[in-house]
Amino acid sequence: MPHYRRVGEVPHKRHTQFRRPDGGLYAEELMGVEGFSADAALLYHRAIPTAITAAEAVPREPDPLTPNHPLKPRHLRTHALKVGGDLVDGRQLLLGNADVRLSYVAADAPSPLFRDAVGDEVVYLESGAGVLESVYGRLEVGRGDYVVIPASTTHRWVPAPGVPLRALVIEAAGHVGPPDRYLSRRGQFLELSPYCERDLRAPEEPLLVEGEQVEVLVRHRAGITRFTYATHPFDVVGWDGCLYPYAFDIGDFEPITGRVHQPPPVHQVFEGDNFVVCNFVPRKVDYHPLAIPVPYYHSNVDSDEVMFYCGGNYEARRGSGIGQGSISLHPGGIAHGPQPGAYERGIGVEFFDELAVMVDTFVPLKLGEAVAACEDPAYAWTWANRGTT
Ligand SMILES: [Fe+2]
């Protein structure tokens, strides 16, 4: 995240003496990606951030992933999955490969302190509200927010009481950010970008939590380790830099439309290593006098396409059983497109009231264990007018 930000107290000059009221030195921590050669932040802790008193492997079943074989379009009804738990331990793995894993969770309890050392996380909040607490401070989040958490950021999720915090969790095995083509050579959002710096929210003040013997779960490539820290990691009095968690409300995405159908890349929000995130938001649609506003049939030669239907009505899928909370997987190797009748029905329509988040991966996705608990087995046959209607 190249947009510079400064929160709380930081010294005038980096790497110089910065003292607590009792005269002791604050501990400066640099969080930087790609060694010391890319975006970074400098954080100032009351206590040293390296003081661990225990480390234990958390026994956990490996998440089994099975190939999508025989190759089929899939429809997963996430609202049929279990509700409850927290936003870290309650993740139910649906789809994954070596680059990215997609899970669904309906959280009703605060999570443990957590750090994903494998890569960045993008958490899309379908409904509910809550707070992301982190070493960077407090960030209020809610329905429609993408919350981007850089790798190795210690944080925890606290859902607001009442309705569960429903979320699609995108765990990358690398870093995630705006597409390069949205940014100037020095990292400013360009005029052609559908969103810009003003649309991003980030922590505004430090948390300054006190505590001792605090447990933190760390996801790393070999598994999960539970560390115990001598002092609370949320003891940062200030930080600055270009690496921090932020939220982006999907409602602030300004759709790009045209006289004829625009391809999915105009709907892109983020890119990761070997995957992209796009969204389809309520918008005026194609206005050529002979336009067909619903998408043409298409073969994703080099990608698997995941759609998470999170609001409105999705015109092209009417009659397929797709509804709020549905996830469809349209894999490479087989064409996909509108349900029978949608092509004709869409002609003359001027506005689509749809909301969907799309993840396209460039390596085939495998199926997680939670698929069995929520798959609609009839979906693959719905274009042939069989199965659910
Ligand atoms: Fe598609």
Short mmCIF file of C-alpha atoms and ligand atoms in Angstrom, two decimals:
data_model
loop_
_atom_site.label_atom_id
_atom_site.label_comp_id
_atom_site.label_asym_id
_atom_site.label_seq_id
_atom_site.Cartn_x
_atom_site.Cartn_y
_atom_site.Cartn_z
CA MET A 1 0.00 0.00 0.00
CA PRO A 2 2.07 2.94 -1.22
CA HIS A 3 0.00 5.76 0.37
CA TYR A 4 2.03 7.29 3.24
CA ARG A 5 0.30 7.44 6.62
CA ARG A 6 1.34 8.52 10.10
CA VAL A 7 -0.54 7.67 13.32
CA GLY A 8 0.26 8.49 16.96
CA GLU A 9 3.70 9.61 18.09
CA VAL A 10 6.82 9.03 16.01
CA PRO A 11 10.23 10.67 16.36
CA HIS A 12 11.25 13.46 14.00
CA LYS A 13 14.06 11.35 12.51
CA ARG A 14 13.89 7.62 11.90
CA HIS A 15 16.30 5.33 13.76
CA THR A 16 17.04 7.94 16.43
CA GLN A 17 16.44 8.04 20.19
CA PHE A 18 12.74 8.14 21.02
CA ARG A 19 12.05 8.00 24.74
CA ARG A 20 9.12 6.94 26.89
CA PRO A 21 7.94 9.30 29.69
CA ASP A 22 10.01 7.20 32.14
CA GLY A 23 13.17 7.91 30.13
CA GLY A 24 13.52 4.45 28.57
CA LEU A 25 13.73 3.97 24.83
CA TYR A 26 10.77 2.92 22.71
CA ALA A 27 11.58 -0.15 20.58
CA GLU A 28 11.53 0.64 16.87
CA GLU A 29 10.29 -2.17 14.59
CA LEU A 30 10.44 -2.06 10.81
CA MET A 31 7.82 -4.13 9.01
CA GLY A 32 8.96 -4.32 5.42
CA VAL A 33 8.10 -6.53 2.48
CA GLU A 34 10.59 -7.93 -0.03
CA GLY A 35 13.49 -7.59 2.34
CA PHE A 36 14.25 -3.89 2.74
CA SER A 37 13.43 -3.13 -0.89
CA ALA A 38 9.68 -2.38 -0.93
CA ASP A 39 6.88 -0.85 1.17
CA ALA A 40 7.47 -0.69 4.90
CA ALA A 41 6.26 0.83 8.15
CA LEU A 42 8.14 1.83 11.29
CA LEU A 43 6.34 1.03 14.55
CA TYR A 44 7.32 2.22 18.04
CA HIS A 45 6.61 -0.24 20.86
CA ARG A 46 6.62 0.44 24.57
CA ALA A 47 8.30 -2.96 25.07
CA ILE A 48 10.54 -4.97 22.77
CA PRO A 49 8.41 -6.86 20.21
CA THR A 50 10.61 -9.97 20.17
CA ALA A 51 10.14 -11.17 23.76
CA ILE A 52 8.55 -14.61 23.46
CA THR A 53 8.30 -16.96 26.41
CA ALA A 54 6.80 -20.02 24.68
CA ALA A 55 6.22 -21.51 21.23
CA GLU A 56 4.12 -24.61 20.64
CA ALA A 57 2.93 -26.34 17.49
CA VAL A 58 -0.87 -26.30 17.29
CA PRO A 59 -2.03 -29.76 16.27
CA ARG A 60 -4.40 -29.36 13.39
CA GLU A 61 -5.65 -31.62 10.63
CA PRO A 62 -4.20 -30.60 7.29
CA ASP A 63 -6.91 -29.03 5.15
CA PRO A 64 -7.50 -31.67 2.50
CA LEU A 65 -8.03 -30.36 -1.01
CA THR A 66 -9.37 -32.64 -3.72
CA PRO A 67 -9.20 -31.97 -7.46
CA ASN A 68 -12.30 -30.74 -9.29
CA HIS A 69 -12.62 -34.06 -11.10
CA PRO A 70 -14.73 -34.83 -13.05
CA LEU A 71 -14.44 -31.20 -14.08
CA LYS A 72 -17.72 -29.42 -13.29
CA PRO A 73 -19.14 -25.98 -12.61
CA ARG A 74 -19.94 -25.86 -8.91
CA HIS A 75 -22.46 -23.99 -6.78
CA LEU A 76 -21.76 -23.67 -3.06
CA ARG A 77 -24.41 -22.30 -0.71
CA THR A 78 -22.35 -20.67 2.02
CA HIS A 79 -25.40 -19.90 4.14
CA ALA A 80 -25.84 -23.65 4.62
CA LEU A 81 -22.51 -23.74 6.46
CA LYS A 82 -22.17 -23.69 10.22
CA VAL A 83 -22.63 -20.34 11.96
CA GLY A 84 -20.49 -19.45 14.94
CA GLY A 85 -16.93 -19.36 16.17
CA ASP A 86 -14.43 -16.67 15.39
CA LEU A 87 -13.06 -15.20 12.20
CA VAL A 88 -9.80 -17.13 12.42
CA ASP A 89 -10.61 -20.58 13.81
CA GLY A 90 -14.09 -20.61 12.27
CA ARG A 91 -12.89 -20.49 8.64
CA GLN A 92 -14.43 -23.22 6.51
CA LEU A 93 -12.17 -23.96 3.55
CA LEU A 94 -14.03 -24.10 0.24
CA LEU A 95 -11.46 -23.70 -2.54
CA GLY A 96 -7.72 -23.45 -2.75
CA ASN A 97 -4.46 -23.94 -4.58
CA ALA A 98 -0.83 -23.09 -3.82
CA ASP A 99 -1.46 -19.37 -4.50
CA VAL A 100 -4.70 -18.65 -2.67
CA ARG A 101 -7.29 -20.20 -0.36
CA LEU A 102 -10.94 -19.15 -0.12
CA SER A 103 -12.87 -19.79 3.08
CA TYR A 104 -16.22 -18.71 4.46
CA VAL A 105 -16.98 -17.85 8.06
CA ALA A 106 -19.96 -16.53 10.02
CA ALA A 107 -18.24 -15.31 13.18
CA ASP A 108 -19.99 -14.47 16.43
CA ALA A 109 -17.03 -14.38 18.84
CA PRO A 110 -13.76 -12.43 19.12
CA SER A 111 -10.81 -14.15 17.49
CA PRO A 112 -7.51 -14.92 19.17
CA LEU A 113 -4.59 -12.67 18.31
CA PHE A 114 -3.45 -13.91 14.91
CA ARG A 115 -0.75 -13.34 12.34
CA ASP A 116 -0.70 -14.81 8.85
CA ALA A 117 2.95 -15.20 7.94
CA VAL A 118 2.14 -16.97 4.65
CA GLY A 119 0.79 -13.87 2.90
CA ASP A 120 -1.67 -11.01 2.83
CA GLU A 121 -5.33 -11.59 3.63
CA VAL A 122 -8.32 -9.91 2.01
CA VAL A 123 -11.47 -10.37 4.06
CA TYR A 124 -14.70 -9.34 2.34
CA LEU A 125 -17.52 -8.70 4.81
CA GLU A 126 -20.86 -9.86 3.44
CA SER A 127 -22.82 -8.68 6.49
CA GLY A 128 -22.45 -7.69 10.11
CA ALA A 129 -19.97 -5.26 11.63
CA GLY A 130 -16.98 -5.31 13.92
CA VAL A 131 -13.53 -4.02 14.67
CA LEU A 132 -10.15 -5.09 13.38
CA GLU A 133 -7.66 -4.50 16.17
CA SER A 134 -4.00 -4.63 15.20
CA VAL A 135 -0.55 -3.36 16.06
CA TYR A 136 -1.50 -0.41 13.84
CA GLY A 137 -4.60 0.49 15.90
CA ARG A 138 -8.34 0.12 15.65
CA LEU A 139 -10.29 -0.04 12.40
CA GLU A 140 -14.08 -0.18 12.36
CA VAL A 141 -15.38 -2.33 9.54
CA GLY A 142 -18.75 -3.51 8.29
CA ARG A 143 -20.89 -4.84 5.50
CA GLY A 144 -19.39 -4.37 2.06
CA ASP A 145 -15.85 -3.73 3.25
CA TYR A 146 -12.79 -5.39 1.85
CA VAL A 147 -10.29 -5.50 4.68
CA VAL A 148 -6.71 -5.95 3.49
CA ILE A 149 -4.27 -7.17 6.14
CA PRO A 150 -0.58 -7.28 5.22
CA ALA A 151 1.30 -10.52 5.92
CA SER A 152 2.63 -10.85 9.47
CA THR A 153 0.38 -8.12 10.92
CA THR A 154 -0.64 -9.15 14.43
CA HIS A 155 -4.39 -8.58 14.71
CA ARG A 156 -7.68 -9.83 16.02
CA TRP A 157 -11.30 -9.62 14.88
CA VAL A 158 -14.03 -8.47 17.25
CA PRO A 159 -17.55 -8.84 15.82
CA ALA A 160 -20.23 -6.42 17.02
CA PRO A 161 -22.88 -8.10 19.15
CA GLY A 162 -26.01 -9.25 17.33
CA VAL A 163 -25.80 -10.62 13.81
CA PRO A 164 -22.77 -12.72 12.85
CA LEU A 165 -19.94 -11.20 10.88
CA ARG A 166 -20.18 -13.12 7.60
CA ALA A 167 -17.02 -13.07 5.54
CA LEU A 168 -15.29 -14.48 2.50
CA VAL A 169 -11.66 -14.87 3.49
CA ILE A 170 -9.03 -14.73 0.75
CA GLU A 171 -5.70 -15.99 2.05
CA ALA A 172 -2.93 -15.20 -0.42
CA ALA A 173 0.43 -16.91 -0.48
CA GLY A 174 1.99 -13.56 -1.43
CA HIS A 175 1.03 -9.90 -1.44
CA VAL A 176 -2.19 -8.24 -2.60
CA GLY A 177 -2.75 -4.68 -3.76
CA PRO A 178 -4.32 -2.49 -6.42
CA PRO A 179 -3.47 -3.47 -10.00
CA ASP A 180 -0.29 -1.80 -11.23
CA ARG A 181 -2.18 -0.26 -14.14
CA TYR A 182 -4.26 1.83 -11.67
CA LEU A 183 -1.11 3.44 -10.26
CA SER A 184 1.32 6.08 -11.40
CA ARG A 185 5.02 5.25 -11.61
CA ARG A 186 5.35 6.51 -8.02
CA GLY A 187 2.26 4.78 -6.68
CA GLN A 188 -0.55 7.36 -6.81
CA PHE A 189 -3.95 6.18 -8.04
CA LEU A 190 -4.47 7.38 -11.60
CA GLU A 191 -7.60 9.07 -12.97
CA LEU A 192 -8.54 5.85 -14.77
CA SER A 193 -8.72 3.89 -11.51
CA PRO A 194 -12.23 3.11 -10.24
CA TYR A 195 -11.14 4.06 -6.71
CA CYS A 196 -8.44 6.15 -5.09
CA GLU A 197 -6.72 7.05 -1.82
CA ARG A 198 -9.77 8.90 -0.44
CA ASP A 199 -11.75 5.66 -0.54
CA LEU A 200 -9.36 3.77 1.74
CA ARG A 201 -9.74 3.75 5.53
CA ALA A 202 -6.99 2.81 7.95
CA PRO A 203 -6.36 2.93 11.71
CA GLU A 204 -6.31 6.49 13.05
CA GLU A 205 -4.99 6.10 16.57
CA PRO A 206 -2.96 3.55 18.51
CA LEU A 207 -4.65 0.92 20.68
CA LEU A 208 -2.17 0.94 23.58
CA VAL A 209 -3.28 -2.29 25.21
CA GLU A 210 -1.45 -3.49 28.30
CA GLY A 211 -0.98 -7.12 29.24
CA GLU A 212 1.49 -9.89 29.95
CA GLN A 213 1.87 -13.47 28.75
CA VAL A 214 -0.27 -12.88 25.65
CA GLU A 215 -0.88 -15.69 23.15
CA VAL A 216 -0.62 -15.12 19.40
CA LEU A 217 -1.44 -17.74 16.75
CA VAL A 218 0.85 -17.59 13.74
CA ARG A 219 -0.04 -19.31 10.47
CA HIS A 220 3.13 -20.18 8.60
CA ARG A 221 3.99 -22.56 5.80
CA ALA A 222 4.60 -25.54 8.09
CA GLY A 223 1.41 -25.13 10.14
CA ILE A 224 0.23 -23.05 13.09
CA THR A 225 2.42 -22.05 16.04
CA ARG A 226 1.08 -20.55 19.26
CA PHE A 227 3.54 -18.02 20.68
CA THR A 228 3.33 -16.50 24.11
CA TYR A 229 4.60 -12.91 24.31
CA ALA A 230 5.93 -11.41 27.52
CA THR A 231 3.98 -8.19 26.85
CA HIS A 232 0.96 -7.29 24.73
CA PRO A 233 1.86 -6.75 21.04
CA PHE A 234 -0.71 -3.90 20.78
CA ASP A 235 1.63 -1.56 22.71
CA VAL A 236 2.53 0.65 19.73
CA VAL A 237 2.48 4.40 20.50
CA GLY A 238 2.87 5.44 16.88
CA TRP A 239 3.85 4.34 13.40
CA ASP A 240 4.34 5.68 9.92
CA GLY A 241 4.95 4.35 6.46
CA CYS A 242 3.23 2.73 3.51
CA LEU A 243 2.43 -0.73 4.87
CA TYR A 244 -0.68 -1.12 7.06
CA PRO A 245 -4.12 -2.72 7.09
CA TYR A 246 -6.90 -0.83 5.35
CA ALA A 247 -10.57 -1.12 4.43
CA PHE A 248 -12.27 -0.33 1.16
CA ASP A 249 -16.06 -0.21 0.92
CA ILE A 250 -17.30 -1.92 -2.25
CA GLY A 251 -19.90 0.86 -2.44
CA ASP A 252 -17.06 3.28 -3.23
CA PHE A 253 -16.05 1.38 -6.37
CA GLU A 254 -17.02 3.51 -9.38
CA PRO A 255 -18.02 1.11 -12.17
CA ILE A 256 -16.77 1.63 -15.71
CA THR A 257 -19.50 1.06 -18.30
CA GLY A 258 -19.75 1.28 -22.07
CA ARG A 259 -22.03 1.14 -25.09
CA VAL A 260 -21.37 -2.57 -25.36
CA HIS A 261 -20.38 -5.17 -22.79
CA GLN A 262 -17.18 -4.36 -20.88
CA PRO A 263 -14.85 -7.25 -19.98
CA PRO A 264 -14.23 -8.27 -16.35
CA PRO A 265 -10.83 -6.50 -16.05
CA VAL A 266 -12.70 -3.14 -15.86
CA HIS A 267 -14.20 -4.46 -12.62
CA GLN A 268 -10.85 -5.32 -11.04
CA VAL A 269 -10.12 -4.25 -7.46
CA PHE A 270 -6.94 -6.11 -6.43
CA GLU A 271 -4.25 -8.34 -7.81
CA GLY A 272 -2.23 -11.01 -6.07
CA ASP A 273 0.33 -13.56 -7.23
CA ASN A 274 -1.52 -15.70 -9.77
CA PHE A 275 -4.99 -14.37 -8.97
CA VAL A 276 -7.13 -11.23 -9.27
CA VAL A 277 -10.13 -9.88 -7.37
CA CYS A 278 -12.90 -8.07 -9.28
CA ASN A 279 -16.36 -6.91 -8.26
CA PHE A 280 -19.65 -6.34 -10.00
CA VAL A 281 -21.53 -3.45 -8.41
CA PRO A 282 -24.94 -1.86 -9.12
CA ARG A 283 -24.53 0.12 -12.34
CA LYS A 284 -26.07 1.45 -15.53
CA VAL A 285 -25.47 -1.08 -18.27
CA ASP A 286 -24.64 -1.18 -21.95
CA TYR A 287 -26.40 1.54 -23.94
CA HIS A 288 -25.74 0.71 -27.61
CA PRO A 289 -29.22 0.49 -29.26
CA LEU A 290 -28.61 -3.20 -30.01
CA ALA A 291 -26.65 -4.01 -26.82
CA ILE A 292 -27.00 -7.32 -24.98
CA PRO A 293 -26.21 -6.31 -21.39
CA VAL A 294 -25.71 -9.78 -19.88
CA PRO A 295 -22.28 -11.35 -20.53
CA TYR A 296 -21.51 -13.37 -23.63
CA TYR A 297 -20.59 -17.04 -23.19
CA HIS A 298 -16.92 -17.36 -22.50
CA SER A 299 -14.13 -19.86 -21.94
CA ASN A 300 -11.52 -18.87 -19.39
CA VAL A 301 -8.66 -20.62 -21.10
CA ASP A 302 -6.15 -19.93 -18.34
CA SER A 303 -8.20 -19.36 -15.22
CA ASP A 304 -10.77 -20.68 -12.78
CA GLU A 305 -13.49 -18.13 -11.96
CA VAL A 306 -15.12 -17.85 -8.55
CA MET A 307 -18.13 -15.59 -8.00
CA PHE A 308 -19.46 -14.74 -4.56
CA TYR A 309 -22.99 -13.36 -4.84
CA CYS A 310 -23.33 -10.90 -1.99
CA GLY A 311 -26.25 -8.61 -2.84
CA GLY A 312 -28.92 -7.54 -5.30
CA ASN A 313 -30.12 -9.75 -8.12
CA TYR A 314 -27.74 -11.41 -10.47
CA GLU A 315 -29.61 -11.32 -13.76
CA ALA A 316 -27.45 -13.76 -15.74
CA ARG A 317 -27.91 -16.48 -13.11
CA ARG A 318 -31.70 -16.35 -12.70
CA GLY A 319 -33.08 -19.91 -12.73
CA SER A 320 -29.87 -21.52 -11.53
CA GLY A 321 -30.57 -21.69 -7.80
CA ILE A 322 -27.94 -18.98 -7.16
CA GLY A 323 -28.91 -16.65 -4.32
CA GLN A 324 -27.50 -14.47 -1.56
CA GLY A 325 -24.32 -16.04 -0.22
CA SER A 326 -23.87 -18.39 -3.17
CA ILE A 327 -20.44 -19.10 -4.59
CA SER A 328 -20.06 -20.39 -8.13
CA LEU A 329 -16.92 -21.95 -9.53
CA HIS A 330 -16.54 -21.93 -13.30
CA PRO A 331 -13.29 -23.71 -14.05
CA GLY A 332 -11.03 -23.41 -17.06
CA GLY A 333 -11.62 -26.14 -19.61
CA ILE A 334 -15.37 -25.59 -19.98
CA ALA A 335 -17.30 -22.57 -21.27
CA HIS A 336 -19.78 -20.73 -19.08
CA GLY A 337 -22.31 -17.96 -19.42
CA PRO A 338 -25.88 -16.82 -18.80
CA GLN A 339 -28.69 -19.15 -17.88
CA PRO A 340 -31.23 -19.97 -20.62
CA GLY A 341 -33.47 -16.97 -21.26
CA ALA A 342 -31.17 -14.42 -19.58
CA TYR A 343 -29.74 -13.25 -22.90
CA GLU A 344 -33.16 -12.20 -24.24
CA ARG A 345 -34.47 -10.94 -20.91
CA GLY A 346 -31.54 -8.60 -20.52
CA ILE A 347 -32.16 -6.69 -23.76
CA GLY A 348 -33.37 -3.17 -23.03
CA VAL A 349 -32.51 -3.38 -19.32
CA GLU A 350 -30.78 -0.17 -18.26
CA PHE A 351 -29.59 -0.96 -14.72
CA PHE A 352 -28.26 -4.07 -12.98
CA ASP A 353 -28.78 -4.16 -9.24
CA GLU A 354 -26.13 -6.78 -8.59
CA LEU A 355 -23.31 -7.16 -6.13
CA ALA A 356 -20.72 -9.89 -6.52
CA VAL A 357 -17.06 -10.41 -5.70
CA MET A 358 -15.05 -12.42 -8.21
CA VAL A 359 -11.74 -14.19 -7.71
CA ASP A 360 -10.02 -15.48 -10.84
CA THR A 361 -7.09 -17.83 -10.27
CA PHE A 362 -4.50 -18.70 -12.86
CA VAL A 363 -3.96 -22.21 -11.50
CA PRO A 364 -6.94 -24.59 -11.09
CA LEU A 365 -8.67 -24.58 -7.74
CA LYS A 366 -9.19 -27.69 -5.69
CA LEU A 367 -12.19 -28.32 -3.46
CA GLY A 368 -12.01 -27.97 0.32
CA GLU A 369 -13.74 -30.11 2.91
CA ALA A 370 -16.57 -27.62 3.45
CA VAL A 371 -17.78 -28.12 -0.13
CA ALA A 372 -19.53 -31.35 0.85
CA ALA A 373 -21.60 -29.48 3.43
CA CYS A 374 -22.97 -26.85 1.07
CA GLU A 375 -22.80 -27.93 -2.59
CA ASP A 376 -25.87 -27.83 -4.81
CA PRO A 377 -25.25 -30.95 -6.92
CA ALA A 378 -27.75 -29.97 -9.63
CA TYR A 379 -26.02 -26.73 -10.67
CA ALA A 380 -23.87 -28.17 -13.45
CA TRP A 381 -26.95 -29.28 -15.40
CA THR A 382 -29.05 -26.11 -15.09
CA TRP A 383 -28.12 -24.70 -18.54
CA ALA A 384 -29.67 -27.80 -20.08
CA ASN A 385 -32.89 -27.05 -18.19
CA ARG A 386 -32.45 -29.94 -15.85
CA GLY A 387 -31.99 -29.86 -12.12
CA THR A 388 -33.07 -26.90 -10.01
CA THR A 389 -35.01 -24.03 -11.56
FE FE B 1 -17.21 -15.56 -16.36
#
